[in-house]
GROMACS .gro file of N, CA and C in nm:
model
  234
    1ARG      N    1  -3.632   5.236  -0.421
    1ARG     CA    2  -3.625   5.214  -0.559
    1ARG      C    3  -3.608   5.281  -0.652
    2LEU      N    4  -3.663   5.437  -0.607
    2LEU     CA    5  -3.642   5.564  -0.709
    2LEU      C    6  -3.477   5.592  -0.725
    3ALA      N    7  -3.400   5.574  -0.586
    3ALA     CA    8  -3.268   5.598  -0.610
    3ALA      C    9  -3.198   5.440  -0.679
    4TYR      N   10  -3.246   5.359  -0.678
    4TYR     CA   11  -3.146   5.250  -0.761
    4TYR      C   12  -3.188   5.257  -0.915
    5ALA      N   13  -3.328   5.327  -0.906
    5ALA     CA   14  -3.374   5.332  -1.080
    5ALA      C   15  -3.305   5.443  -1.142
    6ALA      N   16  -3.278   5.593  -1.029
    6ALA     CA   17  -3.167   5.662  -1.077
    6ALA      C   18  -2.988   5.605  -1.096
    7GLU      N   19  -2.959   5.548  -1.054
    7GLU     CA   20  -2.847   5.480  -1.032
    7GLU      C   21  -2.848   5.399  -1.146
    8LEU      N   22  -2.933   5.328  -1.174
    8LEU     CA   23  -2.924   5.217  -1.334
    8LEU      C   24  -2.903   5.349  -1.400
    9GLU      N   25  -2.988   5.443  -1.456
    9GLU     CA   26  -3.008   5.499  -1.546
    9GLU      C   27  -2.881   5.613  -1.548
   10ALA      N   28  -2.815   5.623  -1.444
   10ALA     CA   29  -2.708   5.707  -1.447
   10ALA      C   30  -2.548   5.659  -1.500
   11LEU      N   31  -2.565   5.530  -1.428
   11LEU     CA   32  -2.434   5.379  -1.511
   11LEU      C   33  -2.523   5.367  -1.641
   12ASP      N   34  -2.609   5.358  -1.702
   12ASP     CA   35  -2.663   5.312  -1.846
   12ASP      C   36  -2.613   5.426  -1.953
   13ASN      N   37  -2.693   5.551  -1.900
   13ASN     CA   38  -2.704   5.656  -2.029
   13ASN      C   39  -2.631   5.768  -1.942
   14GLY      N   40  -2.592   5.788  -1.845
   14GLY     CA   41  -2.553   5.922  -1.784
   14GLY      C   42  -2.401   5.982  -1.833
   15GLU      N   43  -2.417   6.092  -1.875
   15GLU     CA   44  -2.310   6.159  -1.917
   15GLU      C   45  -2.212   6.173  -1.795
   16SER      N   46  -2.058   6.153  -1.859
   16SER     CA   47  -2.011   6.140  -1.709
   16SER      C   48  -1.985   6.308  -1.658
   17GLY      N   49  -1.971   6.307  -1.508
   17GLY     CA   50  -1.971   6.402  -1.435
   17GLY      C   51  -2.124   6.501  -1.431
   18ALA      N   52  -2.248   6.458  -1.485
   18ALA     CA   53  -2.378   6.530  -1.513
   18ALA      C   54  -2.449   6.414  -1.364
   19PRO      N   55  -2.514   6.490  -1.296
   19PRO     CA   56  -2.588   6.440  -1.208
   19PRO      C   57  -2.728   6.413  -1.257
   20VAL      N   58  -2.747   6.274  -1.212
   20VAL     CA   59  -2.884   6.261  -1.239
   20VAL      C   60  -2.989   6.211  -1.081
   21PRO      N   61  -3.041   6.307  -1.119
   21PRO     CA   62  -3.133   6.337  -0.957
   21PRO      C   63  -3.239   6.203  -0.962
   22TRP      N   64  -3.312   6.215  -0.824
   22TRP     CA   65  -3.419   6.194  -0.831
   22TRP      C   66  -3.487   6.205  -0.670
   23LYS      N   67  -3.593   6.155  -0.628
   23LYS     CA   68  -3.696   6.246  -0.555
   23LYS      C   69  -3.790   6.132  -0.487
   24ASN      N   70  -3.813   6.096  -0.370
   24ASN     CA   71  -3.884   6.014  -0.318
   24ASN      C   72  -3.992   6.117  -0.264
   25MET      N   73  -4.093   6.136  -0.273
   25MET     CA   74  -4.179   6.220  -0.210
   25MET      C   75  -4.257   6.184  -0.102
   26ALA      N   76  -4.289   6.066  -0.090
   26ALA     CA   77  -4.348   5.990   0.041
   26ALA      C   78  -4.278   6.011   0.129
   27SER      N   79  -4.111   5.994   0.085
   27SER     CA   80  -4.012   6.004   0.256
   27SER      C   81  -3.953   6.142   0.259
   28GLY      N   82  -3.946   6.264   0.140
   28GLY     CA   83  -3.851   6.358   0.136
   28GLY      C   84  -3.749   6.329   0.104
   29ARG      N   85  -3.693   6.200   0.077
   29ARG     CA   86  -3.535   6.159   0.049
   29ARG      C   87  -3.535   6.222  -0.052
   30TYR      N   88  -3.405   6.291  -0.118
   30TYR     CA   89  -3.364   6.306  -0.240
   30TYR      C   90  -3.213   6.304  -0.248
   31GLY      N   91  -3.194   6.309  -0.382
   31GLY     CA   92  -3.049   6.295  -0.406
   31GLY      C   93  -3.004   6.312  -0.550
   32ASN      N   94  -2.882   6.264  -0.601
   32ASN     CA   95  -2.799   6.237  -0.722
   32ASN      C   96  -2.726   6.156  -0.732
   33ILE      N   97  -2.685   6.072  -0.859
   33ILE     CA   98  -2.612   6.011  -0.881
   33ILE      C   99  -2.518   6.081  -0.972
   34VAL      N  100  -2.344   6.084  -0.996
   34VAL     CA  101  -2.281   6.150  -1.061
   34VAL      C  102  -2.212   6.008  -1.108
   35PRO      N  103  -2.236   5.955  -1.282
   35PRO     CA  104  -2.144   5.854  -1.297
   35PRO      C  105  -2.001   5.943  -1.364
   36GLY      N  106  -1.907   5.877  -1.377
   36GLY     CA  107  -1.783   5.858  -1.416
   36GLY      C  108  -1.755   5.802  -1.528
   37PRO      N  109  -1.653   5.833  -1.582
   37PRO     CA  110  -1.634   5.770  -1.737
   37PRO      C  111  -1.616   5.632  -1.745
   38ALA      N  112  -1.690   5.625  -1.879
   38ALA     CA  113  -1.687   5.421  -1.867
   38ALA      C  114  -1.561   5.370  -1.875
   39TYR      N  115  -1.497   5.303  -1.833
   39TYR     CA  116  -1.357   5.226  -1.905
   39TYR      C  117  -1.384   5.092  -1.858
   40ALA      N  118  -1.336   4.994  -1.950
   40ALA     CA  119  -1.283   4.840  -1.947
   40ALA      C  120  -1.176   4.784  -1.853
   41ARG      N  121  -1.259   4.683  -1.801
   41ARG     CA  122  -1.162   4.615  -1.645
   41ARG      C  123  -1.185   4.474  -1.711
   42GLN      N  124  -1.061   4.412  -1.721
   42GLN     CA  125  -1.121   4.254  -1.754
   42GLN      C  126  -1.255   4.224  -1.841
   43GLY      N  127  -1.214   4.313  -1.957
   43GLY     CA  128  -1.363   4.265  -2.018
   43GLY      C  129  -1.480   4.337  -1.997
   44ALA      N  130  -1.501   4.378  -1.899
   44ALA     CA  131  -1.634   4.444  -1.868
   44ALA      C  132  -1.583   4.607  -1.850
   45THR      N  133  -1.743   4.622  -1.879
   45THR     CA  134  -1.735   4.823  -1.873
   45THR      C  135  -1.809   4.822  -1.736
   46CYS      N  136  -1.683   4.933  -1.672
   46CYS     CA  137  -1.710   4.963  -1.521
   46CYS      C  138  -1.723   5.124  -1.552
   47ARG      N  139  -1.791   5.186  -1.447
   47ARG     CA  140  -1.792   5.319  -1.423
   47ARG      C  141  -1.786   5.340  -1.297
   48GLY      N  142  -1.708   5.426  -1.234
   48GLY     CA  143  -1.682   5.506  -1.085
   48GLY      C  144  -1.833   5.597  -1.110
   49PHE      N  145  -1.872   5.612  -0.947
   49PHE     CA  146  -2.000   5.726  -0.928
   49PHE      C  147  -1.977   5.742  -0.809
   50GLN      N  148  -2.076   5.881  -0.743
   50GLN     CA  149  -2.097   5.888  -0.635
   50GLN      C  150  -2.248   5.920  -0.612
   51HIS      N  151  -2.287   5.857  -0.542
   51HIS     CA  152  -2.424   5.923  -0.497
   51HIS      C  153  -2.428   5.985  -0.407
   52ALA      N  154  -2.541   6.114  -0.398
   52ALA     CA  155  -2.537   6.176  -0.294
   52ALA      C  156  -2.689   6.163  -0.220
   53VAL      N  157  -2.717   6.167  -0.091
   53VAL     CA  158  -2.847   6.128  -0.029
   53VAL      C  159  -2.913   6.241   0.101
   54THR      N  160  -2.972   6.287   0.051
   54THR     CA  161  -3.027   6.381   0.116
   54THR      C  162  -3.142   6.342   0.241
   55ILE      N  163  -3.113   6.319   0.342
   55ILE     CA  164  -3.244   6.282   0.466
   55ILE      C  165  -3.230   6.390   0.568
   56GLY      N  166  -3.342   6.438   0.570
   56GLY     CA  167  -3.369   6.536   0.676
   56GLY      C  168  -3.265   6.667   0.623
   57ARG      N  169  -3.186   6.658   0.696
   57ARG     CA  170  -3.077   6.842   0.674
   57ARG      C  171  -2.963   6.732   0.703
   58GLN      N  172  -2.952   6.612   0.693
   58GLN     CA  173  -2.799   6.579   0.694
   58GLN      C  174  -2.817   6.469   0.520
   59ILE      N  175  -2.696   6.523   0.474
   59ILE     CA  176  -2.634   6.490   0.311
   59ILE      C  177  -2.526   6.373   0.334
   60GLU      N  178  -2.559   6.223   0.280
   60GLU     CA  179  -2.428   6.103   0.333
   60GLU      C  180  -2.434   6.133   0.124
   61ILE      N  181  -2.280   6.086   0.146
   61ILE     CA  182  -2.221   6.048   0.054
   61ILE      C  183  -2.165   5.942   0.031
   62ALA      N  184  -2.202   5.850  -0.077
   62ALA     CA  185  -2.123   5.731  -0.105
   62ALA      C  186  -2.031   5.733  -0.256
   63ARG      N  187  -1.958   5.655  -0.238
   63ARG     CA  188  -1.867   5.660  -0.373
   63ARG      C  189  -1.824   5.521  -0.404
   64GLY      N  190  -1.847   5.477  -0.526
   64GLY     CA  191  -1.814   5.319  -0.581
   64GLY      C  192  -1.763   5.281  -0.719
   65THR      N  193  -1.791   5.159  -0.757
   65THR     CA  194  -1.761   5.150  -0.890
   65THR      C  195  -1.870   5.027  -0.924
   66ALA      N  196  -1.916   5.012  -1.012
   66ALA     CA  197  -2.009   4.911  -1.052
   66ALA      C  198  -1.965   4.868  -1.217
   67CYS      N  199  -1.951   4.760  -1.258
   67CYS     CA  200  -1.929   4.680  -1.362
   67CYS      C  201  -2.053   4.624  -1.426
   68ARG      N  202  -2.045   4.608  -1.543
   68ARG     CA  203  -2.173   4.570  -1.622
   68ARG      C  204  -2.113   4.374  -1.619
   69THR      N  205  -2.204   4.340  -1.563
   69THR     CA  206  -2.181   4.187  -1.597
   69THR      C  207  -2.212   4.122  -1.748
   70PRO      N  208  -2.198   4.009  -1.791
   70PRO     CA  209  -2.201   3.922  -1.909
   70PRO      C  210  -2.360   3.954  -1.963
   71ASP      N  211  -2.463   3.938  -1.847
   71ASP     CA  212  -2.621   3.922  -1.847
   71ASP      C  213  -2.661   4.049  -1.849
   72GLY      N  214  -2.548   4.176  -1.860
   72GLY     CA  215  -2.608   4.326  -1.889
   72GLY      C  216  -2.648   4.371  -1.722
   73GLN      N  217  -2.634   4.296  -1.649
   73GLN     CA  218  -2.691   4.346  -1.507
   73GLN      C  219  -2.541   4.438  -1.449
   74TRP      N  220  -2.547   4.569  -1.366
   74TRP     CA  221  -2.470   4.625  -1.300
   74TRP      C  222  -2.449   4.559  -1.168
   75THR      N  223  -2.299   4.544  -1.141
   75THR     CA  224  -2.263   4.502  -0.996
   75THR      C  225  -2.175   4.571  -0.927
   76ALA      N  226  -2.179   4.629  -0.807
   76ALA     CA  227  -2.082   4.671  -0.727
   76ALA      C  228  -1.986   4.597  -0.746
   77GLN      N  229  -1.870   4.680  -0.735
   77GLN     CA  230  -1.731   4.635  -0.699
   77GLN      C  231  -1.686   4.638  -0.552
   78GLY      N  232  -1.575   4.556  -0.517
   78GLY     CA  233  -1.537   4.606  -0.366
   78GLY      C  234  -1.429   4.683  -0.403
   0.00000   0.00000   0.00000
């Protein structure tokens, strides 16, 4: 939940290239989301992002794109 909340914060309000950190004190996992610049695609606002998660000593990095739907929700794009 914490990672998802940070992802939404990054997409909604994050400055392009600035990491939005999160940490789960219970599990010890932590990471950050780095949003890219917002752009328009087929009438929707979209942003690329990178999400780095540290689990133990291993870092996992995922990259993706999310676009805002007409109802205001962000959805991952294939």
